[in-house]
Every structure is written in C-alpha cells, then in structure tokens.
Amino acid sequence: MTIAARKDRSQERQKQMIAEHFQRLGRARESGEKCVYTFVPGNLTELLRAFDLLPVLPEINALQSGMRGKSREYIGLAEKLGHSEDVCTYVKCDIGMLKSGNIGPTGERLPDPDLLLLSYTGCFTFLKWFELLRQEYRAPTVMLHVPYQADGQITPSQREYVVAQLKHKVIPALERVSGKKFDIDKLREQLRRSAQAEDDLVWVLQSARHRPSPIDAYFGGVYYIGPIFSAFRGTQEALEYYRELREEVAERIALGLGPVTPDGPLEREKFRVVVEGPPNWTSFREFWKMFADEGAVVVASTYTKVGGTYDLGFRHDPDRPLESLADYCLGCYTNLNLPTRVDVLCQYMDEYSADGLLVHSVKSCNSFSAGQLAMLNEVERRTGKPVGFLESDLVDPRYFSAANIKNRLESYFQMVAQKRAAAPRTEASAP
Amino acid sequence: MSASRVQGIVERAEDLCRDLRLESVRRWKEQNGGLAIGFMPIWAPRELLRAQGCLPVGIMGGGEDVEIIKGDAFYQSYICHLPRSTIELALGGSLDVLDGMIFPAICDVIRNLSGIWKLRFPERLAYYFDSPQDFDPQIGGAFLRRELEEFSHALVQRGARPLETEALRESLAAYNANRARVQALYQLRRDEPWKVPTWELYLLQRAGLVAPVEEHDRMLDEYLAAIRADESRRPLDQARVVLTGSFCEQPPLGLIKTLERAGCYIVDDDFIQVGRWFKNPASLDGDPLDNLVNAFLRDSLESPTRYEEQGNKGEELVRRVADSRAEGVLFCTPSFCDPALLDQPMAVRAIEASGTPWTAFKYAENNGQFQVIREQAGTFADSIKLFSEALSP
Amino acid sequence: MKYSVGIDLGSTTTKAVVLNEQCAVLGRGITNSRSNYQVACEVALGEALNRARLGMIERELADAGVDVTLRQAWLADFDRRFREQQYRAQLERLAQTLERHARDERDSELVRPLVADVVERMRTETCALFAEGANRKSDFFRDLAGSRYLALAEGLADERGARFDRVAGLFDKSILEVENAAEDSERFAVFAKAALAGMEAVPSELRAALERAAAVVMEQACCVGTGYGRATLPFPKEWIRSEILCHGLGAHAMFPGTRTVLDIGGQDTKAIQVDEQGIVTSFQMNDRCAAGCGRYLGYIADEMSLGLHELGPLACKSRRQVKINSTCTVFAGAELRERLSLGDKREDILAGLHRAIILRAMSLLARSGGVRPEFTFTGGVARNAAAVEALKKLIFEHYGEMQLNISADSIYTGALGAALFAHREAQRAQAPSRLAEPARG
Amino acid sequence: MDLPPSQHVVGIDVGSSTVKLVLMREHEHAPAELVASKQERLRRREARKLVDDLFEALLAEAGLRRDELGYVATTGEGECASYRTGHFYGMTAHARGALFCEPKARAVIDVGALHTRAVLIDERGKVLGSRMTSQCASGSGQFLENICRYLGITLEEIGPLSLKSTKPEACSSICAVLAETDVINMVSRGIAASDIIKGIHQSMAGRYVKLLTSLGAHDVVLVTGGLACDVGLVAAMREAAAESKRPLELRVHELSPLAGAIGAALWGAYRARKLARMGVRLQESGP
Ligand SMILES: Nc1ncnc2c1ncn2[C@@H]1O[C@H](COP(=O)(O)OP(=O)(O)O)[C@@H](O)[C@H]1O
Ligand SMILES: Nc1ncnc2c1ncn2[C@@H]1O[C@H](COP(=O)(O)OP(=O)(O)O)[C@@H](O)[C@H]1O
Ligand code: SF4
Ligand code: SF4
Ligand code: SF4
C-alpha cells in the first residue's frame, strides 16, 4: 500500500489504521474479541461495531494478497484442491490463503470466524463463497439476502424484507455471538459518524471536477475508500481520516496540483477518463503507470461505489437506523440494474468533463462484467465520446497481459487525441 | 411398430425444441389470444402465468443451432454461452412473439441480462423475478408473496387476466399432474434405463417448455405407452451414473448421446428442472398463492443457486446417487458457470466421502466436438464395467 | 528524391509503403517477418524502393512514348528476371549455410553430399520457377525454397537411407540465419544488371530508363512504424503509431467512404469504426489465439499441402459446406484430417473453415459497433476469395446489402496509414530522424 | 470351453499423430510379454490404411494368422480397424499399460500430440480419476513440435538440448500456432534455443504436474505417450513435482510410448478369458 513519491499524512494514518486492525485481529483469540466475516458491498460495519464485533473482509484480504504477489500461489492451491479455473479468483485466492495458514496481509494469522454474515448484495458468488467457508470453518452462518434493484429503485417490499431479516435473523445472530443485547443507540451513534465521514469522502471524490483534477478517482480512489468500505465506517478513526484527507485535497486544489502517481505528481493532465470496473491488483502500479504515462487521469470510477453510492446521495441515517442500513445494502453499485449503471456513467462523463470512458472488465466478476459491453455501447451512443475496453482479472496474474493492455490503452488515447485534434476547438481539455 | 411410434413422438418433441422462431407459440397465441411469457432457467411461477391465461415459454438459450453473429457484442469470452445465444435470438426476432421475459434470480449473468433487455428492448416487459433466500414464511415467504403479486399485477398491465383464486388452484392441480408424469418417467428410467434413453427424456422435457401443459401431458402419456410396449429395447452392459451441473445452460443433444454411447446410463440428472421443481404435489387446500409460496420455500429441488440453510451441501446428491443405485457421478457443467462450478467442490467432497467414483467435464451449448468428453466418459464407464462383478457381455 | 515511409511490422509479414512528397504511392514492399525486426524492415523498405524505381522506369518509358502493352511486357519480363536474381542470391547464401551446418552433423559424410545435391537441383529448377507464366506458391524465399527443399530432400533421403527429419531440420536452422542477414535488401543496380543480361534483346529505351532510375538518390524524410511488432521496432516512440489508427487511416485513404474496417492479419483480427475523416471512433481486436486469424489458414494450408493462394479458390468450389466444430486451429487441423478420412470433400471442408474464421470476425465486428457502409476489408486474408465470399454473405444477411471495398493492395493498408502519418510528420517538421538506409551492395 | 493357457493378443492405438501396434503373448499364470510392436507417424496419411498395413506387417513378423489371435483391442481413434474385437477408451488402456511397464505406478500422465491425460489408478489398473487438457492445443506435443520446427531442432534433439539450458526463459501459456512469433521474439532477444525449449518444457511441465496434483496423485507416476521420450520434459516435470512439495516420483519406461496399445491388448486378453469362462466365443467383428 505504498505510493512511491510523497506520502501524505492521511496515507500514513490509513496505513496505520489498517495495520492496527489486523494486529487486533491477530490478538483476538487471546483478547477474546469476536470476529465476523462479511463482504464489502452491503457490509454492516456499524451494526457489528455496535456489538463490539470485529469485521473481517475476505475480499480485502484477497485483494491484499494480490497486491503482495501471493495470489498466484493461493489461486493455484485452490485450483489444485478442485476449484475451477473459470470462477471468481477472489474466492480461490481466499480459499488458498485459508489453506496456507490464513496469514493476513500484515503477517498475523487471522482468527477463525465466530460468525459468517452472508450478506448477499450485488453478487451471487458471495453465496457460494460463504457456503465454501462454512464447510471449512463449520462456523455459524447467517444469511442476509439483499434483493436486486431490478427496476432502478428500492421498493418498499424489498426494504421490508431486508429489515425483517436484520431484525429477526441478523441481530439475534449477532447477539448470540457477542453475548450482548442489541443497543440501538449505540448503532445510531455509529451511523451519525458514518454520515459525516461519507460527506467528506464525497467531497474528495467530487474534487475531480477541478482541472487539473487533484486526485485520481480510480487508482488513488481505491485508497480513499479503504476505511469507509471496510472495517472502519462509523468509527472515530474513519471520521478523522476523512477530515484530514479532505484538507489535503483542498490544499492540492489551491496549489493547482494534479494527483500523485506511482512516478510522482502528474505534471500535465492530458486526458480525463471515467473508468468502469474494478482494478487489477496484481499489477496495480504497472496498470496505473500506463495511465500516468499517457497523462491520463481517472476523474470518476464506479468501482469506488461498490461499498456504497454516497455521491448519488445516500447517507446513513441515525434516525432510521435499520431502514437506512437496508437502503445502504440495496444501493451498492453492483446492486443497481444496468440501465441505472449506464445513467451513472453518463452522468459522470458529463459532471467530470471526461474525454471518454474506459471499461476494465475482469474475468472474475460476472456481477460487474456480464453486460459491460452493452453498457459501453450505450454510453458511446448517448455521449458520443470515445470508449475503450480492457480485460484482465482482479487477482489472477495469468490474465494480466501487460503488452496487450498497453497496446489497447495506447490505441485508445491516440484515438482520443486524434478525435480531439479533428474536432472544432470547443473544449480542448489539455490546459 | 411401437419402435416407430416412439420415434414419431420423439421427433415431434425434437421439432418443438428446434423451433427457434417459436412458431408453435405463435399458433397458440392465434388460437388462445393470451400473452406468451418467456422465462429463463431455472424456476418461474408457471402456475401463476397459466392462471392468468398466459403461456409460459421456457428459454434455455439458443443451443447448438444458433450461429452467434451479434451476441458476442454483449458478452466477453469468459461468460457462459447461454446469454449470448439468447440475445442473438432476440435480436434476430425469434423472440418477438413473446410478450415478456422473466429473468429469475439465479446468477449475475441472468440478472444482468435483464438489464440488457431493458436497454435494448425498452418497450417489452423484462421482469426480474427475485426469489428469496430466506425460507422463513414470515420473512422470505412474505417477500415472495409480494413478488408474485407484483408480477401478477405487471401481467395484468400488459393485458393478462387478473389473478383469480380458483384459476390458480386449477393451475396448481394441472402442474401437479404434469409433474407427476415427468417424475414417473424419471422413475421408469431409473428402473429400466434402457427403456428411456436420456436424450429422449430430455427432448420430451424440453417440449414441455414450449407446449401448453395439457398438450405436454398427452405427449408424455403417448410416449410412456409406446415405450412400455416396445420390446426391442434390451439392457446393455452400461454403467449407471447420475449427471449433475446442467441445470441452466443445457448441453447440446450430441453430448447427451455421446455419454450414452460411451457406455453410461444416466439414471438421474438436473436438466430442465422447472418441470420437476417441486418434489411433491403442491397443496390444493386453502389459499393457492400461499400454497405456491410454501411449495417454493419448503419443497423445492436443491440447486446451487439456492442457499442451503443447514449447510449440508452435497448430501442431496449423495442421496440421489443412492436412490438411483448409481455407480458414479458425472459433473457435467457449462463452462464459466459460477453457481455450478463453485458448488462442485462441495458436492465432490460429499461424493468422495460416500465412496462413489466421479468425473467432471465442461461444455458449452454449441459445442460440436465431443472427442474429449467421449473419452473421459468412456474411460469412466470402462472402469466401472471392468471392475464390477457382473461382467455380462 | 525525398520520400516518406510507413512500415507495418506484422506478425507474419512486414510491409512498407513509400510516398513521394506529393503524397502519392511510389512503391510497396513486403517480406515475411522474422526474428530480426530491423532486417525485416530493411528488406520490406528495400523492396518498396525497388518497386519505386520500377515505377520510375515505367514512367520514363511512358514519357518516351513506348506503347503501353509493349512497355508492360518489357517490365513484366524484367521483373521476373529481377526476382529470379534475388532468389538466386539468397539460394547461394542458403547453400553456404547449409553446407556449414551439414558439416557438423553426426553422419556428415551422408548428409553433406545429399544437401549439396538438393541445392544443385534447386539451382537447376530456378529458371523454371521464374519462367513466364509459372505458378509460384508464395513470394517469399522462405516458402519457395522451403517447399522445394523439403520435397527434394524427402525423395533423396529415402533413396539414400538418411533421416529425413534431420535433413529437414538443417533447412530450418539455415533459413533462420539466411533470413536474418539483410544483405540484398537494395541491390537494385546489381540485380537489374544481371536481369538485363538474361533478357534476349534489351530495348535501348529500357536500358536507358533503367540506368537513370538506378541512379536516383532516394532520401528518407520520415518514417513511421506500426503493426504487431511495433513496440519492438528499432524506432523512437514518436515514430510509432497504433496499428488501429493506421488501418483506419489507410482504409480511409483507399476508400474515403469507409465507415467500418475489418482487418484480418496473420495473428490478429481487428474491427474498426472510423468517421468521415478516417479517425477511429471505436475498435475491437482479437489476439493471442490463432483461431480466426490468417495463421489459421496458413496452418490449414500446410495441413493440406496447399499454397495459401490455392485455399480460397478451392473453397469457392464448394457446394455443400461442412460445419467445423473445433475452435482451436490445431484441433481444426485434426478435424480436417478426420473429415477427409470420412470422405468429405476438400472444398467442402475448406468452405467450413473459412466460414468459421468469418464467424469469429463477425463477433468482433458486432462488438466494435456493427457494420456500417461503406465496409472495407483489409489484411492478408482479404486476398482470399473464399473468405471474402463468406464475409459478404454474412454481412448482407445480417446488416443489409452494402458497398464492400476490397483492394488488391489491402495487405498494405496499415503500412499506407503509417506512411500517411509519416508524410504529415515530414511536412510538419523539417528534419525528423530517419530509419537507417538499407545496406547497399 | 476355456482358452489355452497362453494366447496372442494385439493392441492398436491410433493417436492423432502416431499409430502404435503391439502383439503380446499373454499367459494365464505368468506375466504377459511383448512379442513385437510397430510405431509410425501418420504424417497426413490416412489412418485406416496405415493401420491395416502395420497390422499385416506385425502378423507377418510374428508368423501368425488373424484367426490365431485371442483378441484385437483398439484404443484412441482405433475404431477404424474393422477387425477389432473390442474397444477400450484411452485412459483405461493407458492405465493398464502403465502397470505393465511399472507395477508400482499409481498414476499415469499420458502426453500425446494433442491431448494430455492424467489418470489416477489402483494396483489393478482401475481408473480412479482423470483429468484432460481442454480445447486448446497450447502446451501439447504439437505445440512443442511447432516450436522446434521453427528453431530447426529435430525431435530427438529436444530433450538433450533442454537439459543443457542454464537460464530457462519463462514462457506464458501461448498458442500452439502463434508460438512461432513468440519464439521469433525470443530469438531476436538473443535467447539461446536451449533456454527457450527449457522454458517451454517448464510451462508444459507445470501444467502437467498441476493436472496430477489436482487429481490427488502421489508416489510413483509413469509418464506415457510419445513425449515420454523427451528427457527434457521429463526432467522439467520432475523439477515441477519437487516444487509442488508433493511426493510425486515420475518414472519413464522404454515402452512408455506404447503404453496405450499394450494396455488395450492386455484388457483384451482379460476380457477374452472372462468371456470364454462365461461361454462366449468371440467372433472377428467383436462381441
Ligand atoms: N495470397 C493470399 N491468399 C490468401 N491468403 C493470404 C494471401 N496472402 C496472405 N494471406 C493471409 O494473410 C495473412 C497475413 O496477413 P497480414 O495482414 O500480412 O498479417 P500481419 O499483418 O499480422 O503480418 C497470412 O497468414 C495468410 O493467411
Ligand atoms: N523424443 C521425443 N521428444 C519429444 N517429443 C517426442 C519425441 N518422440 C515423440 N515425440 C512426440 O510425441 C507425440 C506423439 O505422441 P503420442 O502419444 O503417440 O501421441 P498421439 O497418440 O496423440 O498420436 C508427437 O507430438 C511427437 O512430437
Ligand atoms: S464475482 Fe465479483 S463481486 Fe462477486 S465475489 Fe467475485 S469479485 Fe466479488
Ligand atoms: S449457465 Fe451458469 S453462469 Fe450461465 S447463466 Fe446459467 S447459471 Fe448463470
Ligand atoms: S485454441 Fe488453439 S489456436 Fe487458440 S490459442 Fe489455443 S492452441 Fe492456439
């Protein structure tokens, strides 16, 4: 999790927060703290924290394994154990890690789950994933089925269904595991802090409207969303982290600075693009560098909305605790139907004055990928802006073909430049 | 004589299956005037559709007969084949006769296909039908009931008859009767697999996806009578196997034939489950909508796409193997099918624990090359045969 | 004379197009790509410059008032002999290299004379190979010499009890070295002289025009590279353009009404949408798998012991095409053999194989945004009549009837686009750097 | 109506590139022995004709007539031999053949021109599980052949050359057809042929060992099929096996390339005895 050139204070703080969390997990057996495994989209961190339970997010572990160059080995191991080549590599990476001793990203052994919270938002693979873990750990499992926003809005029936499951299934399960009674005021307190941090996060993400953009909303963005998407939403630490981050970004805007890339600050913003789809973790820096080398900044991305679509207006609400948790789960990006996803992309293209759209499609993730080509065509049709398509994977390095991606990216940016050169000079975006 | 009768029925069924432009559905509409509603695998509330005067039409992808010209514009190579052939059919106008499509909640691919439908065919009914993974009548049951009611309402808005209690009850009864026939055929195949080759049974079931239920009943009855009378079908020295993993995208017919020719009797399978979805007849007493909901919650077939509350993944498969006296299991799954492939390790674990041999392979609905699979299945059957005690020639 | 050049370093072939200062095409050159990219570029450029000089001769003759049919006959005759000289020079180098490797063989007493005899027979055959109206299976030395070598060696090896695969291995080893030496990329004057010497009566106009053309000093103004191997081209980054853009621009230059371009090359297939200025608006490409690309056809041609040129015409004879199921090229080869042994006709199987390629291309086209008129088909496979036939049929069925552009020079589309970029560069900057001039002999 | 204590049986294995025939003498109470064998590459010839010729030649060599054979067993694409008594599927045959070569073998990896099969067996030659490579020919014998052809290396040289490599060049899974261009790339970067070959061997070996381990193979594994002759590949497989930390011991036998044909012949003999005991006489065209 290092960015070469200059480390901001917020960055340091974030690293420390995460390290501390893993250390705490490492000590959980001795300290007697209980942990709950769950997923990023639709995570119920506030609720877990209200029971003093520690969240463990296998997806984050998988992506960290990818970044640390461990995923190939883990995936290989899972495949040896009979997992198919065809399926989501997050799952395989996680299973491989588990089978190799469950050593987390900071070298600590992760505690076994006291509960598997199968909150099933936006992706059917989650269901299989925890069924698999359940066989390994023989841990109690509670299902929270979050219906799909098939018509682009949350229906009262869906909300009612989720709330009923929270009340009658999830909360009792958490009470059993933690041995504590549910305290709604504690939850409200968490939610209040969440909402504040969410305000600051949205401010940061929207700073990309500036020219030059002070942030990279994709490669940089994944760092910014870290705390709020994982174990920290609703905590005081998260609140402080986002305040600090906001101040830093404000400073960069004031100085007219661009984002910091793996090679240092981006000197000249030549292209502004929107990216749809998750990044590749095994060659994250290389991938980022390919953009930076072309002078391309990602001004908005959908991946940074998988753990909540705060910029579209959602906030956790202490006054409607369970309902707002339900709405949160229902509103995560991959739980939106394709027409809505297309609307979001078109809105980003416009709002962030982007030159074009790039879709990064990962083999792992049907939830994201199945339909991206149709989305791409629709966005092109509506905006008339150049679109491009890249393919690799989340954590399986075998599917990251650097030469191929570079080739496509180069062609894409040359295409954007050529198109811009030919266009009557209305809004050339290079300063 | 009866051999040719069987052949005639099977050919009729095959014609229905290969009727990609759904001419039979067009004729039904002309005669009956109701809505024709397509549905994707695995389960859809056919009882409700019928009660509202609609014809449910199962769309299991395009199969081997559809050449993909435009469908690949929608799907990357690492996504199963079914959605691309389905969209190819739609773009080619084959599905124009349908007044709507149901996309059941089974996986992300079909879920997102519902969105593609909305983008491409905004004027058509594209209904994502969510079924609960919570099987508590008060929670999941209540949700499913609301889903059904909303769906029923959507049908009415498209011109279907409103839902009436009696009609629904009658419909439950009609499907109970149809399921009983299909289940009887499955039972017969289990007992005397040489009488009911799987590829025939498969075609008959597929015919049931497009034919109205009464017509399908007649077909099944005729077939049953014909094979009972057919003396020419004698047992062969073949291995008894259960086939699993093919619940959504369907294998090409050639694959099923290849497996049988390579020495396997398929004595249980999970093809086209919609026709057998409820293990027992749905109750006809009381509120039929509740009965439908309860049948779904409590009496559905196990499937990788359904959450297993007790965490006993694979047990059901072991039971099916025992019930059908199978000697082995074929995991026969579509490539890139996440639900099937992620389920497989759990099922394999249970099967191994039970001491049953198994083998696994993947297909796509438009595969035309079965060499590898033939060899694999053949070897599997060889080894069961060479090492079983009864070495009858 | 100042010229701009575009080089398309493809996976199978390397193409060069040379433009004059008025942006008119002077000459085109092609060679098979090989391990030394620099050499491949030089050979292609050398060929293009040779062609450029031939063009000059033609113009001179025209200016001198020589009748069209007459001067074309002269030139054709000259060209044939010119190529023969090139072939002979290569053959001699091959002979030397073979001899050197044969010396190291275990049973060199057996192999050396055998190889020498093979080469000797090849020498004698050369005349016939380049005789008027002779049908050559390829334009490349590697293929021409290779097929003769193997055929001759197989016979002799059987006769003398030598191991054929070892003798064949010698060729593979030697050809690598021969190809990677760039010695005759532009020895125009030398070969021209030898070619003239072979002609019966050399018209004085031709001799004069030739001398003048040979004396013209060609000066490179700018060079742009593209193609599969462009990243490895020995060029600075500014001279490199994406093959997508080059194909788009090249197709636009050849057929200004183009909106959709399909390029099927040796190992990739590209579907490109361009606007009215030739600017690419979207594209899709398919690589890393030979199925559906030109190499697929090459592989199949090898399997059937046919020349690439012969595949298309044979497939066009089909009345009832066979469905080919294998997606993989190698398996398709196996399927083909199986089909043949089942008694299916060669042309019917071939028709099925061509359709299989085009079906793959159809899906890329669909992905890139469909097919809009005018539609231009480029790349090596556009030279294949059966592929064109299958494409036409599918396009018309699914996207409606439309103008389908195919040019005899379509294999040069990418190089032409690159040359146009080079030309623009040359106009813009006075002194960009140049590609090393080919060695002169 | 028992069979005599010894009988002659023939096994015919028609592969995608090579035809293999064996004539074996099987004894009721002693181990079988190999009497004669034939092996020839198809090289675009029609299989049927080649098989017929080889079959005749084999019988002639042993001085036997067709009707003196106890069983003619085919495997692979051997259905083209009309005089077969019965057919066994490839892995069944390789399993039995492997035991004949190496009685300790509990798994077989059969590496042929197009397909690779990993088979888990028990001490009777029963197939307990199997894996095959998929619809892509990358990493097959054909793939290796294509590359070597380009490098100007003959089949026999492949193995020894690979053993000489000091710095193997990693090669990602690449297409059997396009590999040529990748090899061009490597050659142009000045990489020695031995390192290229070794790199390819390593990538193939990695896959094969993965096939084996995913199958749960352990202890003695016999490499069969044509590529068993490739000492470089076998060495690479041993290295990969050592790396996988599984107790895999890869062995090769001089008869490895014939294992399919041998296995088919032996199963044929087994079947013939079993059927004879049950009173069934085999006709020429099969049971
Ligand atoms: N005369 C011809 N007839 C048929 N096919 C040809 C002919 N010439 C070339 N091809 C095909 O074109 C392919 C090479 O195309 P090309 O565009 O040069 O590819 P690349 O740019 O990748 O080198 C060959 O693989 C071959 O299949
Ligand atoms: N010494 C060797 N080194 C490497 N490969 C070899 C050698 N001998 C044979 N082969 C390869 O073995 C393959 C043939 O193996 P085989 O098992 O007979 O295949 P199939 O049954 O598919 O025809 C060919 O691809 C050939 O290249
Ligand atoms: S499919 Fe996508 S959303 Fe689902 S677990 Fe895998 S990566 Fe996550
Ligand atoms: S085949 Fe599998 S992945 Fe594809 S749509 Fe069906 S369930 Fe989903
Ligand atoms: S499928 Fe065949 S053609 Fe494609 S990459 Fe594999 S070997 Fe090459």
mmCIF file of C-alpha atoms in Angstrom, chain A residues 41 59 85-92 121-126 129 276-281 302-303 306 333-335 338 341 359-373 375 389-396 399, chain B residues 74-76 78-80 107-112 336 338-339 342:
data_model
loop_
_atom_site.group_PDB
_atom_site.id
_atom_site.type_symbol
_atom_site.label_atom_id
_atom_site.label_comp_id
_atom_site.label_asym_id
_atom_site.label_seq_id
_atom_site.Cartn_x
_atom_site.Cartn_y
_atom_site.Cartn_z
ATOM 1 C CA PRO A 41 -20.839 -4.440 -0.634
ATOM 2 C CA GLU A 59 -12.409 -9.603 -0.314
ATOM 3 C CA GLU A 85 -10.314 -22.195 -13.476
ATOM 4 C CA ASP A 86 -13.464 -20.488 -14.609
ATOM 5 C CA VAL A 87 -14.699 -18.999 -11.373
ATOM 6 C CA CYS A 88 -14.119 -15.815 -9.406
ATOM 7 C CA THR A 89 -10.485 -15.592 -8.352
ATOM 8 C CA TYR A 90 -11.266 -13.707 -5.145
ATOM 9 C CA VAL A 91 -12.878 -16.847 -3.844
ATOM 10 C CA LYS A 92 -9.968 -19.021 -4.883
ATOM 11 C CA THR A 121 -25.529 -7.872 -2.070
ATOM 12 C CA GLY A 122 -24.995 -7.439 -5.743
ATOM 13 C CA CYS A 123 -23.315 -10.746 -6.387
ATOM 14 C CA PHE A 124 -24.433 -14.345 -6.310
ATOM 15 C CA THR A 125 -20.889 -15.596 -5.880
ATOM 16 C CA PHE A 126 -20.948 -14.324 -2.317
ATOM 17 C CA TRP A 129 -18.124 -18.173 -1.189
ATOM 18 C CA GLU A 276 -15.997 1.320 -15.066
ATOM 19 C CA GLY A 277 -14.984 -1.938 -13.386
ATOM 20 C CA PRO A 278 -12.616 -2.956 -10.621
ATOM 21 C CA PRO A 279 -8.851 -2.561 -10.980
ATOM 22 C CA ASN A 280 -6.288 -5.261 -11.332
ATOM 23 C CA TRP A 281 -4.457 -5.793 -8.078
ATOM 24 C CA THR A 302 -17.749 3.134 -10.468
ATOM 25 C CA TYR A 303 -15.566 0.718 -8.564
ATOM 26 C CA VAL A 306 -19.241 -0.839 -4.685
ATOM 27 C CA TYR A 333 -23.256 -0.076 -7.137
ATOM 28 C CA THR A 334 -23.370 -3.698 -8.293
ATOM 29 C CA ASN A 335 -26.884 -4.000 -6.976
ATOM 30 C CA LEU A 338 -27.696 -1.934 -15.961
ATOM 31 C CA ARG A 341 -25.382 1.917 -14.188
ATOM 32 C CA VAL A 359 -14.223 -0.234 -19.208
ATOM 33 C CA HIS A 360 -11.915 -2.541 -17.366
ATOM 34 C CA SER A 361 -13.551 -5.886 -17.416
ATOM 35 C CA VAL A 362 -12.327 -8.551 -15.043
ATOM 36 C CA LYS A 363 -12.727 -12.205 -15.748
ATOM 37 C CA SER A 364 -13.581 -12.963 -12.167
ATOM 38 C CA CYS A 365 -16.570 -10.891 -11.694
ATOM 39 C CA ASN A 366 -19.792 -11.634 -13.515
ATOM 40 C CA SER A 367 -21.526 -9.209 -11.262
ATOM 41 C CA PHE A 368 -19.581 -6.376 -12.833
ATOM 42 C CA SER A 369 -18.690 -7.804 -16.207
ATOM 43 C CA ALA A 370 -21.723 -9.545 -17.624
ATOM 44 C CA GLY A 371 -23.273 -6.727 -19.591
ATOM 45 C CA GLN A 372 -20.408 -4.244 -19.615
ATOM 46 C CA LEU A 373 -20.157 -4.398 -23.377
ATOM 47 C CA MET A 375 -23.215 -0.590 -21.257
ATOM 48 C CA PHE A 389 -12.426 -1.844 -23.420
ATOM 49 C CA LEU A 390 -9.687 -3.586 -21.426
ATOM 50 C CA GLU A 391 -9.692 -7.059 -19.980
ATOM 51 C CA SER A 392 -7.744 -8.685 -17.195
ATOM 52 C CA ASP A 393 -8.518 -10.001 -13.779
ATOM 53 C CA LEU A 394 -8.621 -8.940 -10.164
ATOM 54 C CA VAL A 395 -6.000 -11.133 -8.579
ATOM 55 C CA ASP A 396 -5.051 -13.763 -11.113
ATOM 56 C CA TYR A 399 -4.883 -12.814 -17.012
ATOM 57 C CA PHE B 74 -22.689 -8.274 -25.457
ATOM 58 C CA TYR B 75 -20.519 -10.844 -23.763
ATOM 59 C CA GLN B 76 -16.866 -11.411 -23.111
ATOM 60 C CA TYR B 78 -15.293 -15.696 -20.099
ATOM 61 C CA ILE B 79 -19.002 -15.658 -19.671
ATOM 62 C CA CYS B 80 -21.090 -18.720 -20.289
ATOM 63 C CA CYS B 107 -26.901 -15.812 -11.098
ATOM 64 C CA ASP B 108 -25.317 -12.497 -12.013
ATOM 65 C CA VAL B 109 -25.330 -13.292 -15.691
ATOM 66 C CA ILE B 110 -29.055 -13.756 -15.958
ATOM 67 C CA ARG B 111 -29.593 -10.901 -13.549
ATOM 68 C CA ASN B 112 -27.623 -8.554 -15.787
ATOM 69 C CA PHE B 336 -17.867 -20.384 -16.798
ATOM 70 C CA ASP B 338 -20.184 -19.836 -11.430
ATOM 71 C CA PRO B 339 -23.029 -21.406 -9.465
ATOM 72 C CA LEU B 342 -18.418 -23.158 -7.183
#
